[in-house]
Coordinates of C-alpha atoms (C1' of nucleotides) in Angstrom, one line a residue:
Chain A
M1 CA -20.8 -9.7 20.3
A2 CA -17.6 -7.8 19.9
K3 CA -18.3 -4.1 20.2
K4 CA -15.4 -2.3 18.7
E5 CA -13.4 -4.4 16.3
S6 CA -13.3 -1.5 13.8
F7 CA -9.6 -1.2 14.1
A8 CA -9.3 0.6 10.8
L9 CA -11.5 3.4 11.8
E10 CA -10.1 4.2 15.2
R11 CA -7.4 6.8 15.1
N12 CA -5.2 5.2 17.7
D13 CA -2.6 5.0 15.0
E14 CA 0.5 6.3 16.5
R15 CA 2.8 3.7 15.0
V16 CA 6.2 2.8 16.1
I17 CA 8.5 2.7 13.1
I18 CA 12.1 1.7 12.8
H19 CA 14.2 2.8 9.9
F20 CA 17.3 0.7 9.0
D21 CA 20.1 2.1 6.9
Y22 CA 22.9 -0.3 6.2
D23 CA 26.3 1.4 6.7
C24 CA 28.0 1.9 3.3
F25 CA 26.0 -0.9 1.9
Y26 CA 27.8 -1.6 -1.4
A27 CA 31.2 -1.7 0.4
A28 CA 29.7 -3.9 3.1
V29 CA 28.6 -6.4 0.5
F30 CA 32.2 -6.8 -0.7
E31 CA 33.5 -6.8 2.8
R32 CA 31.3 -9.7 3.7
E33 CA 32.6 -11.7 0.8
D34 CA 36.2 -10.8 1.7
P35 CA 36.5 -9.7 5.4
K36 CA 40.1 -8.6 4.9
L37 CA 38.8 -5.5 3.2
R38 CA 37.3 -4.3 6.5
L39 CA 40.7 -3.2 7.8
L40 CA 41.7 -1.5 4.6
P41 CA 40.6 1.6 2.9
F42 CA 38.1 0.2 0.5
A43 CA 35.8 1.8 -2.1
V44 CA 33.3 0.8 -4.7
Q45 CA 33.4 2.3 -8.1
Q46 CA 30.7 2.9 -10.7
K47 CA 31.8 4.7 -13.9
Q48 CA 34.4 7.3 -12.8
I49 CA 32.8 7.7 -9.4
I50 CA 33.3 6.3 -5.9
V51 CA 29.8 5.5 -5.1
T52 CA 30.6 4.5 -1.5
C53 CA 33.6 3.6 0.6
N54 CA 34.1 2.1 4.0
Y55 CA 34.9 4.1 7.1
E56 CA 38.6 3.2 6.9
A57 CA 38.7 5.0 3.6
R58 CA 36.6 7.9 4.9
R59 CA 39.1 8.4 7.7
R60 CA 41.6 9.1 5.0
G61 CA 39.5 11.7 3.4
L62 CA 37.6 9.7 0.9
Y63 CA 33.8 10.3 0.6
K64 CA 30.8 9.3 -1.4
L65 CA 30.4 10.3 -5.0
Q66 CA 34.0 11.4 -5.3
L67 CA 35.9 11.1 -8.5
V68 CA 38.0 8.0 -8.7
R69 CA 41.1 10.1 -9.8
E70 CA 40.8 12.3 -6.8
A71 CA 40.3 9.4 -4.4
R72 CA 43.4 7.6 -5.8
H73 CA 45.4 10.8 -5.5
K74 CA 44.4 11.4 -1.9
C75 CA 44.7 7.8 -0.8
P76 CA 46.9 5.8 -3.2
E77 CA 46.6 2.6 -1.2
V78 CA 42.8 2.5 -1.5
I79 CA 41.4 -0.8 -2.9
I80 CA 38.6 -0.2 -5.4
A81 CA 36.1 -2.8 -6.5
L82 CA 33.8 -2.3 -9.6
G83 CA 30.2 -2.2 -8.5
E84 CA 28.4 -1.7 -11.8
D85 CA 26.8 -5.1 -11.7
L86 CA 24.0 -4.7 -9.2
T87 CA 23.0 -8.3 -8.8
R88 CA 25.1 -9.0 -5.8
F89 CA 23.7 -5.9 -4.0
R90 CA 20.2 -6.8 -5.0
N91 CA 20.6 -10.2 -3.6
A92 CA 22.2 -9.1 -0.4
S93 CA 19.5 -6.5 0.0
K94 CA 16.7 -9.0 -0.5
D95 CA 18.4 -11.5 1.9
N96 CA 18.6 -8.9 4.7
Y97 CA 15.1 -7.8 4.1
L98 CA 13.8 -11.3 4.4
F99 CA 15.8 -11.9 7.5
L100 CA 14.4 -8.8 9.2
R101 CA 10.9 -9.6 8.1
C102 CA 11.0 -12.9 9.9
F103 CA 10.9 -10.9 13.2
A104 CA 7.9 -8.9 12.3
W105 CA 4.5 -10.0 13.4
N106 CA 2.7 -8.3 10.5
H107 CA 3.9 -7.7 7.0
K108 CA 4.6 -4.1 7.5
V109 CA 8.2 -4.2 6.5
E110 CA 9.3 -2.5 3.4
R111 CA 12.5 -1.8 1.5
L112 CA 13.5 1.6 0.1
G113 CA 16.2 1.1 -2.5
F114 CA 18.8 -1.5 -1.7
D115 CA 20.0 -0.3 1.6
E116 CA 17.0 0.9 3.6
V117 CA 14.2 -0.9 5.4
F118 CA 11.2 0.4 7.3
M119 CA 9.6 -1.8 9.9
D120 CA 6.4 -1.1 11.7
V121 CA 6.8 -2.7 15.1
T122 CA 3.6 -1.2 16.7
D123 CA 2.0 -4.6 17.4
M124 CA 5.1 -6.0 19.1
V125 CA 5.6 -2.9 21.1
D126 CA 2.1 -2.7 22.3
Y127 CA 2.1 -6.4 23.2
N128 CA 5.2 -6.0 25.3
V129 CA 4.1 -2.7 26.9
D130 CA 1.2 -4.6 28.5
L131 CA 3.5 -7.3 29.8
L132 CA 6.0 -5.0 31.5
N133 CA 6.6 -5.4 35.2
H134 CA 6.9 -1.8 36.3
N135 CA 8.6 -2.9 39.5
A136 CA 11.5 -4.5 37.8
L137 CA 12.0 -2.6 34.6
S138 CA 15.7 -3.1 34.3
S139 CA 15.3 -6.9 34.0
S140 CA 12.6 -7.0 31.5
F141 CA 11.9 -9.6 28.8
F142 CA 10.9 -8.6 25.3
H143 CA 8.6 -11.2 23.8
L144 CA 9.2 -11.9 20.1
D145 CA 6.5 -14.5 19.8
R146 CA 3.0 -14.3 21.0
N147 CA 2.6 -18.1 21.0
D148 CA 5.9 -19.0 22.7
P149 CA 6.7 -16.9 25.8
T150 CA 10.2 -18.3 25.9
V151 CA 11.2 -16.6 22.6
G152 CA 12.6 -13.1 23.1
F153 CA 15.4 -11.3 24.8
L154 CA 16.3 -9.6 28.1
F155 CA 16.5 -5.9 28.2
D156 CA 16.6 -2.9 30.5
A157 CA 13.3 -1.1 30.2
S158 CA 14.3 1.6 32.5
C159 CA 16.1 3.5 29.7
I160 CA 16.1 3.9 26.0
S161 CA 18.6 1.9 24.1
G162 CA 21.1 4.0 22.1
H163 CA 21.0 7.7 21.5
T164 CA 18.1 10.0 21.7
F165 CA 17.1 13.3 20.3
P166 CA 17.3 15.6 22.1
T167 CA 20.3 14.2 23.9
G168 CA 20.2 13.5 27.6
S169 CA 16.4 13.0 27.6
P170 CA 14.6 11.1 30.4
Q171 CA 16.7 8.2 29.3
A172 CA 19.3 8.9 32.0
V173 CA 16.7 9.3 34.6
G174 CA 14.7 6.2 34.0
L175 CA 11.1 5.6 34.3
S176 CA 11.0 4.3 37.9
T177 CA 12.1 7.6 39.3
S178 CA 9.8 10.5 40.2
T179 CA 10.1 12.0 36.8
T180 CA 7.6 9.4 35.6
A181 CA 4.9 11.1 37.6
S182 CA 5.6 14.4 36.0
L183 CA 5.1 13.1 32.6
T184 CA 1.6 13.4 31.3
P185 CA 0.0 10.0 30.8
A186 CA -0.1 10.4 27.0
L187 CA 3.5 11.5 26.9
G188 CA 4.6 8.7 29.2
K189 CA 2.8 6.1 27.1
L190 CA 4.4 7.2 23.9
Y191 CA 7.7 7.4 25.6
L192 CA 7.4 3.9 26.8
R193 CA 6.4 2.6 23.4
L194 CA 9.3 4.3 21.7
L195 CA 11.6 3.0 24.4
L196 CA 10.5 -0.5 23.6
G197 CA 10.9 0.3 20.0
S198 CA 14.5 1.3 20.7
H199 CA 15.2 -2.0 22.3
I200 CA 13.8 -4.1 19.5
A201 CA 15.8 -1.9 17.1
Q202 CA 18.9 -2.6 19.1
F203 CA 18.1 -6.3 19.1
L204 CA 17.6 -6.4 15.4
R205 CA 20.7 -4.5 14.7
H206 CA 22.7 -7.1 16.6
Q207 CA 20.9 -9.9 14.9
L208 CA 21.8 -8.4 11.6
E209 CA 25.5 -8.1 12.6
E210 CA 25.7 -11.6 14.1
H211 CA 23.9 -13.5 11.4
K212 CA 24.4 -11.4 8.3
S213 CA 27.5 -9.4 9.0
Y214 CA 25.9 -6.1 8.2
T215 CA 26.1 -3.1 10.5
C216 CA 23.4 -0.5 10.2
T217 CA 22.2 2.8 11.5
V218 CA 18.6 3.0 12.7
G219 CA 16.1 5.6 13.7
V220 CA 13.1 5.1 15.9
S221 CA 10.0 7.3 15.8
T222 CA 6.3 7.2 15.0
T223 CA 6.6 7.9 11.2
K224 CA 8.7 6.8 8.4
L225 CA 9.7 10.4 7.8
M226 CA 10.9 11.0 11.3
S227 CA 12.5 7.7 11.9
K228 CA 14.5 8.1 8.7
L229 CA 15.7 11.6 9.5
V230 CA 16.5 11.0 13.1
G231 CA 18.6 7.9 12.4
N232 CA 21.1 10.2 10.6
L233 CA 22.2 11.7 13.9
N234 CA 24.5 8.8 14.8
K235 CA 26.2 7.0 12.1
P236 CA 27.6 4.5 11.5
R237 CA 26.4 1.6 13.6
G238 CA 24.3 3.7 15.9
Q239 CA 20.7 4.3 16.6
T240 CA 18.7 7.3 17.6
T241 CA 15.2 7.6 19.1
L242 CA 13.2 10.7 18.7
V243 CA 11.7 11.1 22.2
P244 CA 8.4 12.9 23.1
P245 CA 6.8 15.3 23.4
Y246 CA 5.7 15.0 19.8
E247 CA 2.9 17.5 20.4
W248 CA 3.2 21.1 21.4
S249 CA 1.9 21.9 24.8
L250 CA 2.0 24.5 27.5
D251 CA 4.3 22.8 30.0
T252 CA 6.6 21.0 27.5
G253 CA 6.7 23.8 25.0
E254 CA 7.7 23.0 21.4
S255 CA 7.4 19.5 20.2
N256 CA 10.6 17.6 19.6
V257 CA 9.4 16.8 16.1
T258 CA 9.4 20.4 14.9
R259 CA 12.4 21.2 17.0
F260 CA 14.3 18.5 15.2
L261 CA 12.8 19.0 11.8
D262 CA 13.1 22.8 11.8
A263 CA 16.8 22.7 11.7
H264 CA 16.9 20.8 8.4
D265 CA 17.4 22.3 5.1
I266 CA 14.1 22.2 3.2
G267 CA 15.6 20.1 0.5
K268 CA 16.7 17.4 3.0
V269 CA 13.2 16.3 3.7
P270 CA 12.4 13.1 1.8
G271 CA 9.8 13.9 -0.8
I272 CA 11.1 17.4 -1.4
G273 CA 13.5 17.2 -4.3
F274 CA 15.7 19.8 -5.9
K275 CA 13.1 21.5 -8.0
T276 CA 10.5 21.8 -5.3
A277 CA 13.0 22.9 -2.8
Q278 CA 14.3 25.7 -5.1
K279 CA 10.8 27.0 -5.6
I280 CA 10.1 27.0 -1.9
R281 CA 13.5 28.7 -1.2
Q282 CA 12.7 31.4 -3.8
Y283 CA 9.3 32.0 -2.2
V284 CA 10.7 32.4 1.3
L285 CA 13.7 34.5 0.3
G286 CA 11.7 36.6 -2.0
R287 CA 14.3 36.1 -4.7
P288 CA 15.8 33.2 -6.6
A289 CA 17.8 31.0 -4.3
A290 CA 21.5 31.0 -5.2
F291 CA 23.1 27.7 -5.9
H292 CA 26.7 27.3 -7.1
A293 CA 27.2 24.4 -9.4
G294 CA 29.1 21.7 -7.5
L295 CA 31.9 19.6 -8.8
V296 CA 30.3 16.3 -9.4
Y297 CA 27.0 15.8 -7.9
G298 CA 24.3 18.1 -6.8
S299 CA 25.4 21.5 -5.8
T300 CA 25.8 23.7 -2.7
K301 CA 22.6 25.6 -2.3
E302 CA 21.6 28.6 -0.4
Q303 CA 20.0 26.9 2.6
V304 CA 16.6 27.6 3.8
S305 CA 15.5 25.7 6.9
V306 CA 12.3 23.9 7.4
G307 CA 11.6 26.2 10.3
E308 CA 12.0 29.3 8.1
V309 CA 9.5 27.9 5.6
R310 CA 7.1 26.7 8.2
L311 CA 7.1 30.0 10.1
S312 CA 7.3 32.3 7.1
P313 CA 4.4 34.8 7.1
G314 CA 1.1 33.4 5.9
M315 CA 2.6 30.0 5.1
K316 CA 0.1 27.2 4.8
A317 CA -0.8 24.3 2.5
E318 CA -2.7 26.4 0.0
V319 CA 0.2 28.8 -0.4
L320 CA 2.5 25.9 -1.2
E321 CA -0.1 24.4 -3.5
R322 CA -0.3 27.6 -5.6
L323 CA 3.5 28.0 -5.5
L324 CA 4.1 24.5 -6.7
I325 CA 1.5 23.9 -9.3
S326 CA 2.9 23.3 -12.7
P327 CA 2.1 20.7 -15.4
G328 CA 3.0 17.3 -14.2
T329 CA 3.1 17.9 -10.5
P330 CA 1.0 15.6 -8.2
K331 CA -2.4 16.9 -7.2
D332 CA -2.2 17.9 -3.6
L333 CA 1.5 18.4 -3.4
G334 CA 1.1 21.6 -1.4
S335 CA -0.7 19.9 1.5
K336 CA 1.7 16.9 1.2
I337 CA 4.7 19.2 1.8
W338 CA 2.9 21.2 4.4
C339 CA 2.4 18.0 6.3
L340 CA 6.0 16.9 5.8
I341 CA 7.4 20.1 7.2
N342 CA 5.2 19.7 10.2
G343 CA 6.5 16.2 10.7
I344 CA 3.3 14.5 9.5
D345 CA 3.8 11.5 7.2
N346 CA 0.6 10.4 5.6
T347 CA 2.2 7.2 4.3
E348 CA 1.7 5.6 7.7
D349 CA -2.0 5.3 6.8
S350 CA -1.0 2.8 4.1
Y351 CA 0.1 0.4 6.8
I352 CA -3.4 0.3 8.2
K353 CA -4.8 0.2 4.7
L354 CA -2.8 -3.0 4.1
D355 CA -4.8 -4.9 6.8
V356 CA -8.0 -3.9 5.2
M357 CA -6.8 -4.7 1.7
T358 CA -6.3 -8.3 2.6
A359 CA -10.0 -8.5 3.6
V360 CA -11.1 -6.6 0.5
K361 CA -9.1 -9.1 -1.6
R362 CA -10.9 -12.0 0.0
E363 CA -14.2 -10.4 -0.9
L364 CA -13.2 -9.7 -4.4
T365 CA -12.0 -13.2 -4.9
L366 CA -15.3 -14.7 -3.8
L367 CA -17.1 -12.3 -6.1
T368 CA -15.0 -13.3 -9.0
C369 CA -15.6 -16.9 -8.4
S370 CA -19.3 -16.3 -8.5
L371 CA -18.9 -14.3 -11.7
I372 CA -16.9 -17.0 -13.4
K373 CA -19.5 -19.6 -12.5
R374 CA -22.2 -17.4 -13.9
M375 CA -20.3 -16.7 -17.1
R376 CA -19.7 -20.4 -17.6
L377 CA -23.3 -21.2 -17.1
D378 CA -24.6 -18.5 -19.3
L379 CA -22.1 -18.3 -22.0
M380 CA -20.5 -21.7 -22.5
V381 CA -22.1 -24.1 -25.0
D382 CA -21.3 -27.5 -26.3
A383 CA -18.6 -27.3 -28.8
E384 CA -20.8 -28.8 -31.5
D385 CA -23.9 -27.0 -30.5
D386 CA -24.6 -23.5 -31.5
T387 CA -27.6 -22.8 -29.3
A388 CA -26.5 -21.0 -26.2
F389 CA -29.1 -22.5 -23.9
G390 CA -30.4 -26.0 -23.8
D391 CA -33.6 -27.1 -22.2
E392 CA -32.0 -28.3 -19.0
V393 CA -30.1 -26.3 -16.5
P394 CA -26.7 -27.8 -16.0
S395 CA -26.5 -29.8 -12.9
S396 CA -23.1 -28.7 -12.0
E397 CA -20.6 -26.0 -12.8
V398 CA -18.0 -28.6 -13.6
L399 CA -17.2 -28.3 -17.3
N400 CA -15.8 -30.8 -19.6
T401 CA -13.5 -29.9 -22.4
S402 CA -16.0 -30.2 -25.2
K403 CA -17.4 -26.8 -24.2
R404 CA -16.6 -23.5 -25.8
W405 CA -17.5 -19.9 -25.2
S406 CA -20.4 -18.6 -27.2
A407 CA -19.6 -15.0 -26.3
H408 CA -16.9 -13.0 -24.6
P409 CA -17.6 -10.0 -22.4
R410 CA -14.9 -7.5 -23.2
I411 CA -15.1 -5.3 -20.1
L412 CA -14.8 -6.1 -16.5
R413 CA -16.3 -3.5 -14.2
L414 CA -16.1 -3.0 -10.5
T415 CA -18.7 -0.8 -8.9
T416 CA -18.8 0.4 -5.3
R417 CA -21.0 2.7 -3.3
P418 CA -19.9 4.3 -0.2
R419 CA -22.4 4.1 2.7
P420 CA -24.2 7.5 2.8
P421 CA -23.9 9.4 6.0
R422 CA -26.7 8.8 8.5
N423 CA -29.7 11.0 8.7
P424 CA -30.5 12.6 12.1
D425 CA -33.2 10.1 12.7
G426 CA -30.7 7.3 12.2
S427 CA -31.9 6.2 8.9
R428 CA -29.9 6.4 5.8
P429 CA -30.8 8.3 2.7
R430 CA -31.1 6.2 -0.4
M431 CA -28.6 7.4 -2.8
F432 CA -27.3 6.1 -6.1
N433 CA -23.8 7.5 -5.7
R434 CA -22.0 4.6 -7.2
T435 CA -18.6 4.8 -8.6
S436 CA -17.2 2.4 -11.0
K437 CA -14.0 1.6 -12.9
S438 CA -13.5 -0.8 -15.7
C439 CA -10.8 -2.5 -17.6
T440 CA -10.6 -5.0 -20.4
M441 CA -11.6 -8.4 -19.4
P442 CA -8.5 -10.3 -18.6
S443 CA -8.3 -13.3 -21.0
I444 CA -7.4 -15.7 -18.2
I445 CA -11.0 -15.6 -17.1
F446 CA -12.0 -17.5 -20.2
S447 CA -9.6 -20.3 -19.5
H448 CA -11.5 -23.6 -19.0
K449 CA -8.4 -25.5 -18.0
Q450 CA -7.8 -24.0 -14.6
N451 CA -10.1 -24.2 -11.7
I452 CA -12.2 -21.3 -10.8
E453 CA -10.4 -20.3 -7.6
S454 CA -7.0 -20.0 -9.2
I455 CA -8.5 -17.9 -12.1
A456 CA -10.3 -15.7 -9.6
E457 CA -7.1 -15.1 -7.7
Q458 CA -5.3 -14.0 -10.8
V459 CA -8.1 -11.8 -11.9
V460 CA -8.2 -10.1 -8.5
N461 CA -4.5 -9.5 -8.4
S462 CA -4.1 -8.3 -12.0
S463 CA -7.3 -6.4 -12.5
L464 CA -9.6 -5.9 -9.6
L465 CA -7.3 -4.7 -7.0
P466 CA -5.9 -2.0 -9.3
L467 CA -9.4 -0.9 -10.1
F468 CA -10.3 -0.9 -6.4
R469 CA -7.4 1.3 -5.6
Q470 CA -8.4 3.7 -8.3
L471 CA -11.9 3.8 -6.8
H472 CA -10.7 4.2 -3.3
P473 CA -7.4 6.0 -3.1
E474 CA -8.5 7.7 0.1
E475 CA -7.4 6.7 3.5
S476 CA -8.4 3.5 5.1
G477 CA -11.9 4.1 6.5
W478 CA -13.8 2.4 3.7
D479 CA -17.4 2.0 4.6
L480 CA -19.0 0.6 1.5
S481 CA -22.6 -0.4 1.2
L482 CA -22.2 -2.1 -2.1
V483 CA -19.6 -3.9 -4.1
N484 CA -20.5 -5.1 -7.5
L485 CA -18.7 -6.9 -10.2
C486 CA -19.9 -7.2 -13.7
A487 CA -18.9 -8.4 -17.2
A488 CA -20.0 -6.1 -19.9
N489 CA -19.7 -5.3 -23.6
M490 CA -20.5 -8.7 -25.1
A491 CA -18.8 -9.9 -28.2
F492 CA -20.5 -12.9 -29.8
A493 CA -18.2 -15.5 -31.0
G494 CA -20.3 -17.1 -33.7
T495 CA -19.4 -15.8 -37.2
D496 CA -23.1 -15.9 -37.6
S497 CA -23.5 -18.4 -40.4
K498 CA -27.1 -18.4 -39.1
A499 CA -28.1 -14.9 -39.7
G500 CA -30.7 -14.9 -37.0
A501 CA -28.7 -16.2 -34.2
G502 CA -27.5 -12.9 -32.8
R503 CA -31.0 -11.5 -32.8
D504 CA -32.5 -14.5 -31.2
I505 CA -30.0 -14.3 -28.4
G506 CA -30.7 -10.7 -28.0
R507 CA -34.3 -11.4 -27.6
M508 CA -33.6 -14.1 -25.1
F509 CA -31.7 -11.7 -23.0
R510 CA -34.5 -9.2 -23.1
R511 CA -36.9 -11.8 -21.9
Q512 CA -34.5 -12.8 -19.2
D513 CA -34.3 -9.2 -18.2
D514 CA -38.1 -9.1 -17.8
V515 CA -38.0 -12.0 -15.5
L516 CA -35.0 -10.9 -13.5
R517 CA -36.3 -7.4 -13.1
E518 CA -39.2 -8.8 -11.1
W519 CA -36.9 -11.1 -9.1
K520 CA -34.4 -8.4 -8.3
V521 CA -34.2 -7.1 -4.8
G522 CA -34.8 -3.4 -4.4
D523 CA -31.9 -1.0 -4.6
A524 CA -31.6 -0.3 -0.9
D525 CA -28.4 -0.3 1.1
L526 CA -28.1 -4.0 1.2
A527 CA -24.8 -5.5 0.8
I528 CA -22.3 -4.1 3.3
L529 CA -18.6 -4.1 3.2
R530 CA -16.9 -2.8 6.2
P531 CA -13.2 -3.0 7.1
S532 CA -14.2 -4.3 10.5
D533 CA -16.1 -7.3 9.3
L534 CA -15.3 -8.6 5.9
T535 CA -15.5 -12.3 6.4
K536 CA -19.1 -13.3 5.9
N537 CA -20.3 -14.2 2.5
A538 CA -23.5 -12.6 1.4
S539 CA -24.9 -13.2 -2.0
Q540 CA -25.1 -12.5 -5.6
I541 CA -27.8 -11.4 -7.8
S542 CA -28.0 -10.6 -11.4
E543 CA -28.6 -7.1 -12.4
P544 CA -30.1 -6.6 -15.9
E545 CA -29.3 -3.5 -17.9
Q546 CA -29.9 -2.3 -21.4
P547 CA -30.2 -5.0 -24.1
R548 CA -27.5 -3.5 -26.3
N549 CA -24.1 -3.2 -24.9
R550 CA -25.5 -4.8 -21.9
D551 CA -23.9 -6.6 -19.0
I552 CA -24.3 -10.3 -19.1
G553 CA -23.5 -11.2 -15.6
S554 CA -23.2 -9.3 -12.4
S555 CA -22.3 -10.5 -9.1
R556 CA -22.9 -8.6 -6.0
H557 CA -21.3 -9.2 -2.8
G558 CA -21.1 -7.8 0.7
S559 CA -20.8 -8.6 4.3
E560 CA -23.2 -8.5 7.1
D561 CA -23.0 -5.5 9.3
M562 CA -22.1 -6.2 12.9
D563 CA -24.3 -3.6 14.3
R564 CA -27.4 -4.4 12.4
S565 CA -29.7 -3.1 15.1
T566 CA -28.8 0.4 14.4
Q567 CA -29.6 0.0 10.7
D568 CA -32.7 0.4 8.8
S569 CA -35.0 -2.3 10.0
G570 CA -36.6 -2.4 6.6
V571 CA -38.1 -5.6 5.2
A572 CA -35.8 -5.5 2.3
D573 CA -32.8 -5.9 4.6
D574 CA -34.3 -9.0 6.1
V575 CA -35.3 -10.5 2.8
W576 CA -31.9 -9.9 1.5
N577 CA -30.2 -11.3 4.4
S578 CA -32.1 -14.4 4.6
E579 CA -31.4 -14.9 0.9
A580 CA -27.8 -14.0 1.5
E581 CA -27.3 -16.6 4.2
T582 CA -28.7 -19.4 2.2
A583 CA -27.0 -18.3 -0.9
E584 CA -24.3 -20.9 -0.9
L585 CA -26.6 -23.6 0.0
G586 CA -29.3 -23.1 -2.6
Q587 CA -31.9 -20.7 -3.8
A588 CA -35.5 -21.1 -4.9
C589 CA -36.6 -20.0 -8.3
P590 CA -39.2 -17.3 -7.8
V591 CA -41.2 -18.6 -10.7
C592 CA -41.5 -22.3 -10.0
G593 CA -39.9 -22.7 -6.6
A594 CA -37.3 -25.2 -7.7
H595 CA -34.2 -25.3 -5.5
M596 CA -30.8 -24.9 -7.0
P597 CA -27.3 -23.4 -6.5
P598 CA -27.5 -19.6 -6.6
F599 CA -25.4 -19.3 -9.7
A600 CA -27.8 -21.5 -11.5
V601 CA -30.8 -19.3 -10.9
A602 CA -30.3 -17.0 -13.8
A603 CA -29.9 -19.7 -16.3
H604 CA -32.8 -21.6 -14.9
Q605 CA -35.1 -18.6 -15.2
R606 CA -34.0 -18.2 -18.8
F607 CA -35.5 -21.5 -19.3
H608 CA -38.8 -20.2 -18.1
S609 CA -38.6 -17.3 -20.5
L610 CA -37.8 -19.4 -23.6
P611 CA -40.3 -19.1 -26.4
E612 CA -43.1 -21.7 -26.3
Chain B
dC1 C1' -13.4 5.3 -21.5
dA2 C1' -9.0 2.6 -21.6
dT3 C1' -4.4 2.4 -23.3
dT4 C1' -0.1 4.0 -24.7
dT5 C1' 3.7 7.1 -24.5
dC6 C1' 6.2 10.7 -22.8
dC7 C1' 8.0 14.0 -19.3
dG8 C1' 9.0 15.9 -14.8
dC9 C1' 10.4 14.8 -10.5
dC10 C1' 12.3 12.2 -6.8
dC11 C1' 15.4 8.7 -5.0
dG12 C1' 19.6 6.2 -4.0
Chain C
dC1 C1' 22.8 7.2 -14.2
dG2 C1' 18.6 3.9 -13.8
dG3 C1' 14.2 2.9 -11.8
dG4 C1' 9.7 4.3 -10.2
dC5 C1' 5.7 7.1 -10.0
dG6 C1' 2.1 10.2 -11.3
dG7 C1' 0.1 13.2 -14.6
dA8 C1' -0.9 14.9 -19.3

DNA sequence: CATTTCCGCCCG
DNA sequence: CGGGCGGA
């Protein structure tokens, strides 16, 4: 049995991130359509402003966000294109993005605006680190395909590709020399990983130039924050890698992260906008920070460096939090910014989270399928027939078109329960700390045209995933002991021409509850959903509640824990699991012992509870 | 409790 | 300026 597949929980998450920034993107889009422009001073105009211009134009004194009048005066021969229609830029951006994404092994590639891309190449790097031949680093081969060892490129693994910060780092020396030994193992490993990152970055840059005719500037580091910032050091058409040490230590002294970051103006840090920066400046200076209104865009501010902020007396997350709270500001903005100015970018967690999300999505989809089946069994009636439940249990969930809904649940609710922390004796406390979120039942769920799977997929995407995110906005380490889906707040369709119909149905439900209550498995920690093992299907049971405003169907689902031996060895666990494993094959009715599909049990039991 | 609307802020 | 996001 695999021991440690719990990737999401292990904090070996020093990622390798590449940030791409296309050089003067809008201008480059036009240049690609008309290469003659490359040699001429060329600018793109929106309204009365030069939004960007090529480097030929910059050589003649033009710059971004300059007034068109001024630009024309300074450089009369400039060629200007109108760039107010964004579609060509949008398309080019998307095209480049898709191109880059083809190289990624995972889907951790994202666009920021039209002209920036982040790519998490951690998996590629780690794969290739293991395959390096340390005796022949300078003639290494970078594998781009795990399945085809011939796909890749040659590179020199004895040095970083492109520029570094700080400049003249071990790069010149190379790894095969004695300096390698002086590097601590951890430092050396990170160095090697970033080195490989720099080579894949170099490769991708050239691919982009060759196949798409776009040059770009890239940064390589372990976070989006740092890779984006460090890339700025060498533009255009350059790349910069932020080399270790990333941690402060006795022999290496200050970390290169803070050394680099501290020199920036506080307002230059992505995520710290003008307002926030001004407040922080004011705090550090002890007086309002001066800023002279600029000509066109922004303004020249009194600069306060990240280092001054970070090292200002008593500075910490709480201080920033208090400083920045005002109506409409995000919750923990203070700690966010404290992290940022210390070079920590929490968004990297979201990459890991993505992996887990796909598993969660699978689970939710299975749950939804179960729920739909149950809803159809319990709530669909023959179009001509007003009675909700016949004498026979339907033999199949397949529905013909002569059925209609007798009632509509109006609310869809997702409930989860985190696994409570373990007691000293290894057992788990029984807690009822469930959390739930609900939304209006998406109408698609009542469709009887589409098949159940496609409906489920839509419901998951449109409703359940958003709910899940609300329930678990925290970082990746979900360890859930229960996931439950239910349809609630019944609305009966019949404009009760028969006055007693509603009451009869209500009574029926109550009787059903009585039966189900007996049948129901105890409320122990049963279903298990863990990021490390989300594949196995468990079961579904119904969960009766109050007669009025009650939930009609409820479908519970979880996955079997890998490490079951360390769990409660209670009987309930075993009962549950045996039921769980046979769930898809069939279940026995606890009253009469008849065998049937699990989703039919509830309806079948209702049959038992019908009035004589 | 969910939904709708608006505002502040950040970004390119 | 236009879009996106989060909070009230």
